[in-house]
Coordinates of C-alpha atoms in Angstrom, one line a residue:
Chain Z
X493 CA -19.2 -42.3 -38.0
X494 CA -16.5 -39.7 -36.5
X495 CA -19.1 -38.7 -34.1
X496 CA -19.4 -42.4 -33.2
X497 CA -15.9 -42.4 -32.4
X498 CA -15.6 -39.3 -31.3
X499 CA -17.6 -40.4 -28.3
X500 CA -15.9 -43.2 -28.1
X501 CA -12.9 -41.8 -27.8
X502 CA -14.4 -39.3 -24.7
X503 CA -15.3 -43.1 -23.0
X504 CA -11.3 -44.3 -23.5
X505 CA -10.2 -40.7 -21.7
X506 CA -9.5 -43.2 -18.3
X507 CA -7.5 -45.5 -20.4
X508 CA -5.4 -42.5 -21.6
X509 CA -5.4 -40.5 -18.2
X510 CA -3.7 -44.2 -17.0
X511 CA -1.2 -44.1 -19.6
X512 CA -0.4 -40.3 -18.5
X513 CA 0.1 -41.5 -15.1
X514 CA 2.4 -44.1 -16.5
X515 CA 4.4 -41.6 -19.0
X516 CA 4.9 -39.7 -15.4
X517 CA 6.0 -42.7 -13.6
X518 CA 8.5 -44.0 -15.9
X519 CA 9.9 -40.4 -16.8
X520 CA 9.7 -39.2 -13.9
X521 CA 11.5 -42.0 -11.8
X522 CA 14.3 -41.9 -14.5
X523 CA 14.9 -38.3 -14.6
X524 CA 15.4 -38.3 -10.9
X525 CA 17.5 -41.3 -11.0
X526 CA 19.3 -40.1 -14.2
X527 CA 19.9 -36.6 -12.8
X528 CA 21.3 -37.8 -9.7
X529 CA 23.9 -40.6 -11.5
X530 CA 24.6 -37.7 -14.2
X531 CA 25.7 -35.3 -12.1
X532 CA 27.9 -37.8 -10.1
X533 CA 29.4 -38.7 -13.5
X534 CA 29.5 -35.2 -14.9
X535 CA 31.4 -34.0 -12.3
X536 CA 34.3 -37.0 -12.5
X537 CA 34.4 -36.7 -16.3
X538 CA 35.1 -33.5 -15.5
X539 CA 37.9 -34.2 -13.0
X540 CA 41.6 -34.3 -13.8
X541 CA 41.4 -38.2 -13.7
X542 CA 42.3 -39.3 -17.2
X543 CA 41.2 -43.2 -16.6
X544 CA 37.6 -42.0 -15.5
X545 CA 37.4 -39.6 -17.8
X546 CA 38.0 -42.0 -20.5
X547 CA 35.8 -45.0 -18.6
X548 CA 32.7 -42.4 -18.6
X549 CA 33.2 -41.3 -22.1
X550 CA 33.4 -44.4 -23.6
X551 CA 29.7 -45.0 -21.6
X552 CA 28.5 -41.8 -22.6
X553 CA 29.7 -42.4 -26.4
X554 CA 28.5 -45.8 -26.6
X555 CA 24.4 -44.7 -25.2
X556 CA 24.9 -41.7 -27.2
X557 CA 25.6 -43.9 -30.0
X558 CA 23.0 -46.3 -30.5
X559 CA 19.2 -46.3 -30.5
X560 CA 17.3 -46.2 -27.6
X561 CA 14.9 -48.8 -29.1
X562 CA 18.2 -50.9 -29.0
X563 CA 19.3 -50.4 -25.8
X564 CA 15.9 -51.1 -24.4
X565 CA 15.5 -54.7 -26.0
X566 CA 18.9 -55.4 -24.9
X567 CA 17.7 -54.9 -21.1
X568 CA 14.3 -56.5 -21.6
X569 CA 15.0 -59.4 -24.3
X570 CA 18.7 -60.1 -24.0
X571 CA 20.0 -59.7 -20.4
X572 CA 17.6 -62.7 -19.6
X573 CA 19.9 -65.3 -21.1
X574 CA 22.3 -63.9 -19.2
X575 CA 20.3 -64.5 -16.0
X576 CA 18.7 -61.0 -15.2
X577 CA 14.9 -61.6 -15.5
X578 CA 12.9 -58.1 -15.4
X579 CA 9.7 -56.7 -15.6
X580 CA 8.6 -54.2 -18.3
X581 CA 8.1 -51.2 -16.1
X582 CA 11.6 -51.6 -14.4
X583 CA 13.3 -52.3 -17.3
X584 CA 12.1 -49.4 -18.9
X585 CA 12.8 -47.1 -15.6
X586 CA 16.8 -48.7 -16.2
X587 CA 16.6 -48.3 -19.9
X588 CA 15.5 -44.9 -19.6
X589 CA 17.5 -43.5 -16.5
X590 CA 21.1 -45.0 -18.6
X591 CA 20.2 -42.8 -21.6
X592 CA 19.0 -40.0 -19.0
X593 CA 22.5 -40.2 -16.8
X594 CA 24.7 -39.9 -20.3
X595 CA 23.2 -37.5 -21.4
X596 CA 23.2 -35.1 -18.3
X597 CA 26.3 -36.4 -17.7
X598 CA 27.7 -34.4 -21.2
X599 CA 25.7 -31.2 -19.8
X600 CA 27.2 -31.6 -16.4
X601 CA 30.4 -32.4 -17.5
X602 CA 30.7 -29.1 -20.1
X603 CA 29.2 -26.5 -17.5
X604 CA 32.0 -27.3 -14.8
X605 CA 34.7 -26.8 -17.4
X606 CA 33.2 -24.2 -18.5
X607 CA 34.0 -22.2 -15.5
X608 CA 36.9 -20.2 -16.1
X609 CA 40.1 -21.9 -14.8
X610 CA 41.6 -18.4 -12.9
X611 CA 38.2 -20.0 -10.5
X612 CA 40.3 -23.3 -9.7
X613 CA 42.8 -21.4 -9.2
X614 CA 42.1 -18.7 -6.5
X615 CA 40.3 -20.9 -4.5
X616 CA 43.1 -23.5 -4.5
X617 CA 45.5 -20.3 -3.6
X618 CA 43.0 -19.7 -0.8
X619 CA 43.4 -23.5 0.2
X620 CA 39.8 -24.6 -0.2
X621 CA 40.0 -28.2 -0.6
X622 CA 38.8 -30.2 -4.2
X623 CA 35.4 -30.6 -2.6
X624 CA 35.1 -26.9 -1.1
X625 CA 36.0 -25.4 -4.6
X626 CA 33.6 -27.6 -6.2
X627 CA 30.5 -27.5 -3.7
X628 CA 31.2 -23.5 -3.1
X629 CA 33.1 -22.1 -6.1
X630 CA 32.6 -24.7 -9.3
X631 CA 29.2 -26.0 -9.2
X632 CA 27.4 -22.8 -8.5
X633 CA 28.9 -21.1 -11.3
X634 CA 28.8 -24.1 -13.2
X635 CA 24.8 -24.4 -12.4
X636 CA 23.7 -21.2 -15.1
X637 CA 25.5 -23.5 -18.0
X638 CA 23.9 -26.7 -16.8
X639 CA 20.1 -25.2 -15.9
X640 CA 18.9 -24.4 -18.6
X641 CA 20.3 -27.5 -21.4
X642 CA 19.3 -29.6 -18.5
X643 CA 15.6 -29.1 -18.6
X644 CA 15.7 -28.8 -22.1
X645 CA 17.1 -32.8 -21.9
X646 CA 14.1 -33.1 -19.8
X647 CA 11.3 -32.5 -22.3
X648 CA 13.8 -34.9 -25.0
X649 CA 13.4 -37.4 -22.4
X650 CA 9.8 -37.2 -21.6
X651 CA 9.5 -38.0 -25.4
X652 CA 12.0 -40.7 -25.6
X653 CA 10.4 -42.3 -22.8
X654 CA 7.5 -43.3 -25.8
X655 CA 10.0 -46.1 -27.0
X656 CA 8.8 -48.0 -23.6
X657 CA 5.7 -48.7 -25.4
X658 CA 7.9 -51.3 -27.5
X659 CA 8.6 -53.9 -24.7
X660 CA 4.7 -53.4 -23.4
X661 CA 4.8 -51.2 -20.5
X662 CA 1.3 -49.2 -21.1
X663 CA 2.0 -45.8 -21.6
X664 CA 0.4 -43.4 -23.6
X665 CA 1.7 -43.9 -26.6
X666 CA 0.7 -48.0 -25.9
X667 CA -2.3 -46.6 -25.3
X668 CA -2.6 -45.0 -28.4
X669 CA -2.0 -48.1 -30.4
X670 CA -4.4 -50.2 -28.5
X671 CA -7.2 -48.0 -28.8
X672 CA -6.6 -47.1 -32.4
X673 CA -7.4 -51.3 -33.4
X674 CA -11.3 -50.3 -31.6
X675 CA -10.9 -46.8 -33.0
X676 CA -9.6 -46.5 -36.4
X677 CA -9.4 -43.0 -36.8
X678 CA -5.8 -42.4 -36.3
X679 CA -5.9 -38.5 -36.8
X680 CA -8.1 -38.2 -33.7
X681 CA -6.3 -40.8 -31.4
X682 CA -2.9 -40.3 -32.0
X683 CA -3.6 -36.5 -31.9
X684 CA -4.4 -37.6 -28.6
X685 CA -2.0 -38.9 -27.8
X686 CA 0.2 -36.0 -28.7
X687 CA -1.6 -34.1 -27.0
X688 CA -0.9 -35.6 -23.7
X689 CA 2.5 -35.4 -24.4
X690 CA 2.2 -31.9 -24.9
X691 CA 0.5 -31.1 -21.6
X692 CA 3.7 -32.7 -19.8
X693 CA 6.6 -31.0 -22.4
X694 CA 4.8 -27.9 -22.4
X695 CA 5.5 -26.6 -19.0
X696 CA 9.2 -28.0 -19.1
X697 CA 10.0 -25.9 -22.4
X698 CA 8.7 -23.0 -20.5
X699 CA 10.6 -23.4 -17.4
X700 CA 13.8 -24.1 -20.1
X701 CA 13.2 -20.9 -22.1
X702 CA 12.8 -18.5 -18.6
X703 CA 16.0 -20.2 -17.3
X704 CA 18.1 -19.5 -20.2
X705 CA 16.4 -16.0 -20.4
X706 CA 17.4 -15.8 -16.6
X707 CA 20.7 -17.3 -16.8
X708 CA 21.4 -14.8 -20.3
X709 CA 20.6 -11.7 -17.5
X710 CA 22.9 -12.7 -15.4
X711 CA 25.3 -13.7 -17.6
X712 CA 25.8 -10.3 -18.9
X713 CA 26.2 -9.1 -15.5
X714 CA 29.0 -11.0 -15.2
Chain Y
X675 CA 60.8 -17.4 4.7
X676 CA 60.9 -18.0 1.1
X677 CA 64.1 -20.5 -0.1
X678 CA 64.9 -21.5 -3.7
X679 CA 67.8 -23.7 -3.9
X680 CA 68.0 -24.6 -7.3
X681 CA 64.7 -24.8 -8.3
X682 CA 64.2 -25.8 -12.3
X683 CA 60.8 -26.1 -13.4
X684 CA 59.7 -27.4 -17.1
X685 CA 56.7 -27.1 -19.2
X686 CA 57.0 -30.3 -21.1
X687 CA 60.5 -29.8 -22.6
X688 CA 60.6 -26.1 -21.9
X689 CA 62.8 -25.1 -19.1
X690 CA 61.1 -22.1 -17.7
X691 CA 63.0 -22.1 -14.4
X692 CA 66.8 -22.5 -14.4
X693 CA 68.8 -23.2 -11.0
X694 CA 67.0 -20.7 -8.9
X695 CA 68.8 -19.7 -6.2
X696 CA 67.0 -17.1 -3.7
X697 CA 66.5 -16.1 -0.1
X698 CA 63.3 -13.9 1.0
X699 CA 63.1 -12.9 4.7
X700 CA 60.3 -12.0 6.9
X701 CA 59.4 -8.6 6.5
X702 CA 61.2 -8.3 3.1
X703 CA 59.7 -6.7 0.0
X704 CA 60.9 -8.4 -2.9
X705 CA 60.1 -7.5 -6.2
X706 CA 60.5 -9.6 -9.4
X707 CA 60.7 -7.9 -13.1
X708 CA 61.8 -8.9 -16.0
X709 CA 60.7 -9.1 -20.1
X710 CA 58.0 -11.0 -20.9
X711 CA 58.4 -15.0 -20.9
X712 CA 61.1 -14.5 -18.2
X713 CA 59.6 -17.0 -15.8
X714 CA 59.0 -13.9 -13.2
X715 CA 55.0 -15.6 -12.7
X716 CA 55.8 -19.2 -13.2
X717 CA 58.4 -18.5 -10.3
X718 CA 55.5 -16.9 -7.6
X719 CA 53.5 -19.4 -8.8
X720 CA 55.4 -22.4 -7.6
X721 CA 55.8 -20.7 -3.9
X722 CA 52.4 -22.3 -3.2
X723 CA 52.5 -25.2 -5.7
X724 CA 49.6 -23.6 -8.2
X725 CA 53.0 -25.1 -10.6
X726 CA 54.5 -27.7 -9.5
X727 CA 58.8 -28.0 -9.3
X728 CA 60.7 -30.9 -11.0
X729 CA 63.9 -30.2 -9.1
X730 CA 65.5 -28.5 -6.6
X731 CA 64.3 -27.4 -3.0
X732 CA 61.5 -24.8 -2.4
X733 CA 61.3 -24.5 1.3
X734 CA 58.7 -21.7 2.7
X735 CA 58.0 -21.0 6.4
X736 CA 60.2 -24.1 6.9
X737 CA 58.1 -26.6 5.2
X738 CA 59.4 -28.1 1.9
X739 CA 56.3 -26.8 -0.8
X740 CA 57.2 -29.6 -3.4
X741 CA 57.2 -32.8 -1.0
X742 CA 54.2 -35.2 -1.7
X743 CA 53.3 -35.8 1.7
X744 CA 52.9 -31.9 3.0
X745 CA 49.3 -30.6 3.9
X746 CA 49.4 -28.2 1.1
X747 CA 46.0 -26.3 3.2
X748 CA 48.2 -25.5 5.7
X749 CA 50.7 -23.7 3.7
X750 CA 48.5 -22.2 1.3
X751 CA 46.9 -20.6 4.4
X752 CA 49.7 -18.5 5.0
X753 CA 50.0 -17.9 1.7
X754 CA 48.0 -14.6 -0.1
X755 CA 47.6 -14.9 -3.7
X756 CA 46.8 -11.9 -5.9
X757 CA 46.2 -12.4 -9.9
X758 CA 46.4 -10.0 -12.4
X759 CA 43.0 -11.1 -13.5
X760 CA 41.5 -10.6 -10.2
X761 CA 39.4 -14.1 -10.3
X762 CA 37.0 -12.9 -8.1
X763 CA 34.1 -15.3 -7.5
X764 CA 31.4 -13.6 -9.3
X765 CA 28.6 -15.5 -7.7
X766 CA 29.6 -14.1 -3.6
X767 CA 29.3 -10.5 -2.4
X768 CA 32.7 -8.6 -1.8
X769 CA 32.2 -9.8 1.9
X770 CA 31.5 -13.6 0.9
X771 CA 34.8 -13.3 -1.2
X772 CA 36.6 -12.7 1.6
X773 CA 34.6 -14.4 4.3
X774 CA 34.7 -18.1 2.6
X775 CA 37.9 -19.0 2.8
X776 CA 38.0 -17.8 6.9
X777 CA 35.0 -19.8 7.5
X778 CA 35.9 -23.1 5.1
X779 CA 39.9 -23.4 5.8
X780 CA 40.4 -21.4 9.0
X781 CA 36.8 -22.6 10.6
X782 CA 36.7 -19.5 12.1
X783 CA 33.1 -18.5 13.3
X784 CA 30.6 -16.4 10.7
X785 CA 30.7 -13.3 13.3
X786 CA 34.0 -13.4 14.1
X787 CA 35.0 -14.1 9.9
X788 CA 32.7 -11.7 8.8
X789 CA 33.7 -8.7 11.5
X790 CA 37.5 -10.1 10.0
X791 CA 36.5 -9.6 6.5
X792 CA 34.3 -6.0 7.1
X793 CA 37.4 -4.4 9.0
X794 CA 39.8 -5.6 6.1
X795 CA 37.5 -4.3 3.0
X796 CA 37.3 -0.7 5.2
X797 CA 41.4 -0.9 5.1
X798 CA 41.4 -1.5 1.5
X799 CA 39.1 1.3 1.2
X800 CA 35.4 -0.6 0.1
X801 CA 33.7 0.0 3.4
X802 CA 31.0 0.6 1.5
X803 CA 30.6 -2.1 -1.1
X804 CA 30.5 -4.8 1.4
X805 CA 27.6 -6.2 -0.3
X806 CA 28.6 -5.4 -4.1
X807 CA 29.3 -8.5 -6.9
X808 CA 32.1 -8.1 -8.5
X809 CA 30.1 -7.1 -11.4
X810 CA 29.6 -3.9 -10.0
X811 CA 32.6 -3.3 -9.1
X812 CA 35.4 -1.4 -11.3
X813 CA 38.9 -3.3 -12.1
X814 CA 40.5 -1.1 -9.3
X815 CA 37.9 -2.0 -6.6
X816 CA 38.0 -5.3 -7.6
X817 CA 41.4 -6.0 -7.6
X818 CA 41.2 -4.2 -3.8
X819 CA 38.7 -7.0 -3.2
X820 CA 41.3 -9.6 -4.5
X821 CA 43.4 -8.2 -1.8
X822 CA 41.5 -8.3 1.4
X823 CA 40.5 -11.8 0.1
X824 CA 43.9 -12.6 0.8
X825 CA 44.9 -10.6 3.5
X826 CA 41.0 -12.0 5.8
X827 CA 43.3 -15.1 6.1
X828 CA 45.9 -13.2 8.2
X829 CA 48.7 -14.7 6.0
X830 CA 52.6 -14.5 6.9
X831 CA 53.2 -14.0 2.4
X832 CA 51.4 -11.9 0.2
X833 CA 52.4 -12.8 -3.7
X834 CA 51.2 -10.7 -6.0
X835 CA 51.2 -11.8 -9.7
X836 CA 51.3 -8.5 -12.0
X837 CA 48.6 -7.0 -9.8
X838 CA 48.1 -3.8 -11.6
X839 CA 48.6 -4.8 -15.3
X840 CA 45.0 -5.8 -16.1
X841 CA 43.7 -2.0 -14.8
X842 CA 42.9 1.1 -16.4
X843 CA 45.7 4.0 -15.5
X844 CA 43.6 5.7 -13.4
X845 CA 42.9 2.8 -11.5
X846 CA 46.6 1.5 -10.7
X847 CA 47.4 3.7 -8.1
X848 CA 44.5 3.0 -5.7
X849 CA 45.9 -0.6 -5.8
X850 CA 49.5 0.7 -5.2
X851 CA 48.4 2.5 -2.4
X852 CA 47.2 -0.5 -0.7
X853 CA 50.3 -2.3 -1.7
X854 CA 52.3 0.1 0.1
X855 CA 50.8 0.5 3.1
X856 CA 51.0 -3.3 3.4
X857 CA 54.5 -3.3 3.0
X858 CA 54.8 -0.4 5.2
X859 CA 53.5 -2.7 7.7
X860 CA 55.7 -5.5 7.4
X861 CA 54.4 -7.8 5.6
X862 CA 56.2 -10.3 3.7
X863 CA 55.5 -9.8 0.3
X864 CA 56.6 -10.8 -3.8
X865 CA 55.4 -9.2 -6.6
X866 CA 55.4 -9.1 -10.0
X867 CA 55.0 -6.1 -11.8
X868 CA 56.4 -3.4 -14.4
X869 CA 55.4 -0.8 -12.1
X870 CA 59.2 0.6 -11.4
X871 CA 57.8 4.0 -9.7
X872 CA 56.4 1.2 -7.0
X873 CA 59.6 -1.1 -6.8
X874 CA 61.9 1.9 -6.2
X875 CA 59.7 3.5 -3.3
X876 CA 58.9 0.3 -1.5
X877 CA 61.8 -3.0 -2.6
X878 CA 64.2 -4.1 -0.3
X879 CA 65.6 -6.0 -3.1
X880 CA 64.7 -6.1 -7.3
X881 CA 64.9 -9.5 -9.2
X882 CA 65.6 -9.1 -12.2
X883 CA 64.7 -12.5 -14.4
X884 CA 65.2 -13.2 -18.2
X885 CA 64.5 -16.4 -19.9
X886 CA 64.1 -18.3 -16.6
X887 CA 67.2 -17.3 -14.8
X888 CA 67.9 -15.0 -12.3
X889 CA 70.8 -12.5 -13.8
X890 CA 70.4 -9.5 -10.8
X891 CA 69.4 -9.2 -7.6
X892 CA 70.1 -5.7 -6.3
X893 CA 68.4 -2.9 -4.2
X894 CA 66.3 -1.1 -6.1
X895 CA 67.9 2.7 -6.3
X896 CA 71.3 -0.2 -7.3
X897 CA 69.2 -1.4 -9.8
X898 CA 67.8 1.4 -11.9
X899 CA 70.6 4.0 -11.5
X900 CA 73.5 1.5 -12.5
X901 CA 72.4 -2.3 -13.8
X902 CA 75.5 -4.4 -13.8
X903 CA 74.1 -6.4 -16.5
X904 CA 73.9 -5.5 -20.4
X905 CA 70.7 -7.5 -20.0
X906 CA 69.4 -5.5 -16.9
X907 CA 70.6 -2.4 -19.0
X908 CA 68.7 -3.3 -22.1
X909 CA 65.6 -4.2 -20.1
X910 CA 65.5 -0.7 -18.7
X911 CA 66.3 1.2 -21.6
X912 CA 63.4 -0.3 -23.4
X913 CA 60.9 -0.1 -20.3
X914 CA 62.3 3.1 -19.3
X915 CA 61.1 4.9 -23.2
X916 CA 57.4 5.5 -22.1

């Protein structure tokens, strides 16, 4: 019988490599999306402004806060009553890039402060303007803190992004559960499944450990 | 150059500046001493508006510091700033240091700005650590650095905020000697410091502050032979000991 499955399994390998390509799409889209809106948030939570500061951590508290399972039947099952029809697949790229952005937002927001304030201060002695110190001076000191966290959040996300599977965007973990009802063995095709995951997180863990190895060099040098 | 007409300054409800009254001319070394939590920092600080003033006038190269509308760039241009904890930017070269705020504020051109900032870190004496992090650097070299930073601006102030207290011994004098030969050379200049072998070879004037007023201002040789204050005379007593 397992060897009956077995090959049944090797036929389904197309359905799964699909479901890959849709992990990618969804994770991928909302990393780039997420990284882009985090950094733009990171950087005014980390501003003097006490209103945005407070705005943006009330956001990041409240994502933060709540499951992502939540937050994603909110998008897909609840916003429609209030008008906003969407799709599965955008509604997971939203759902996903919102827990993506508050998240990067934190990591964002703690490497500029981390920058030691005599920074700020020479360079507003030199009279480089708020965006000069923070293009020149801030961010790419502030960059070894946030590199290494960052892609870190990267591999969480990839793994988050499973909770898609709930609102019926097929993905590999969607995949899983479908083929399991042909192929009861759930050992073999959830193991899988995890290993598909894997094959994505692997390479991102890497790239996080030889960063903060990197980053760990340098920052002894400093 | 450099007006104060009574300038107060508070931290919350600590008054660390009270009525500040003082005159710095072009060409004037002025140094400012005092025991520690006198307000000698807080006051160079507020010349270019790193603190800001609560009342009172502070009126450099004839433009008021503290009014909301000035173009703060434009002062700060003319204005040199050297820390005590050098604040170098650890990511740039010694050259970048002194280069970026040339290129960004100034606009100057990258040949011209860098030709600007080789010549200046050959005067300070790093002609050949142009293209050293401050990481490799030592606190004297570095603090050297901090200076041609300020001086690849071509400013009309130099401030100096306890240059030499975060050094080594050994490594205070190479500092000095800069500091000297800037004077020498006319260039307006306020420091900080506790180094009294410096004030009485190079002040036109000692300040001498104590819990944010100004109780002497007095040539230096005035200063240290006969203090008309029993403050002033404590001060030196106890600094005097080592």
């Amino acid at each position: 019988m397992w060897g009956f499955y077995f090959t049944e399994l090797l036929h389904s390998l197309p359905f799964f490599l699909k479901g890959l390509w849709m992990t990618v799409a969804v994770s991928g889209l909302s990393l780039i999306a997420g990284t882009v809106i985090g950094f733009v948030c990171g950087i005014l939570r980390a501003s003097g402004n006490k209103i945005l500061r407070y705005i943006i951590g009330a956001w990041v508290d409240l994502i933060r806060g709540t499951p992502f399972l939540v937050q994603i039947f909110i998008i897909f099952f609840i916003l429609p009553s209030a008008g906003i029809e969407l799709e599965a697949f955008p509604a997971a790229v939203i759902a996903l890039t919102n827990l993506a952005a508050s998240f990067i937002c934190e990591i964002v927001a703690g490497g500029i402060l981390a920058v030691p304030s005599g920074q700020r201060e020479a360079a507003t002695a030199s009279g480089l303007s708020p965006y000069q110190q923070l293009r020149y001076i801030i961010l790419p000191q502030a960059m070894r803190t946030i590199l290494p966290p960052l892609v870190g959040q990267y591999v969480l996300l990839v793994k988050d992004s499973s909770v898609v599977s709930a609102i019926g965007v097929v993905d590999i973990t969607r995949v899983g559960w479908l083929t399991v009802q042909r192929i009861p063995e759930g050992i073999m095709v959830f193991g899988l499944v995890g290993i598909l995951y894997f094959v994505i997180c692997y390479p991102l863990i890497n790239l996080s450990n030889f960063l903060e190895r990197r980053m760990a060099v340098v920052g002894t040098r400093l | 150059m450099i007006s104060f007409k009574n300038v107060n300054k508070w931290f919350g409800d600590l008054h660390v500046l009270k009525d500040i009254n003082l005159e710095v001319a072009q060409g004037e070394v002025v140094v400012v001493c005092g025991p520690s939590g006198s307000g000698k920092s807080t006051l160079i600080r507020c010349i270019n508006r790193l603190e800001p003033i609560q009342k009172g006038e502070l009126v450099v190269d004839n433009m008021n510091v503290h009014d909301k509308k000035i173009n703060m760039t434009k002062i700060r241009a003319e204005i040199g700033f050297v820390f005590q904890s050098f604040n170098l930017y650890p990511h740039m070269t010694a050259l970048e240091n002194v280069t970026i705020a040339p290129l960004k504020v100034r606009k100057i051109p990258k040949k011209e700005a860098e030709k600007i900032g080789r010549e200046t870190l050959i005067r300070v004496g790093l002609g050949e650590r142009i293209k050293s992090h401050p990481a490799q650097l030592s606190g004297g070299q570095q603090q050297r650095v901090a200076i041609a930073r300020g001086l690849c601006m071509r400013p009309k102030i130099m401030l100096f905020d306890e240059p030499t207290s975060a050094l080594d011994p050994e490594m205070i004098n190479e500092v000095l000697d800069v500091m000297r030969d800037l004077a020498k050379g006319g260039m307006t200049m306020m420091v900080v410091t506790h180094e009294m072998g410096f004030a009485r070879e190079v002040a036109n004037r000692v300040v001498f502050m104590d819990d944010g007023k100004i109780i002497e201002v007095a040539p230096p040789n005035d200063f240290f032979t006969n203090p008309q204050t029993d403050r002033g005379k404590f001060f030196l007593s106890s600094i005097l000991k080592h």
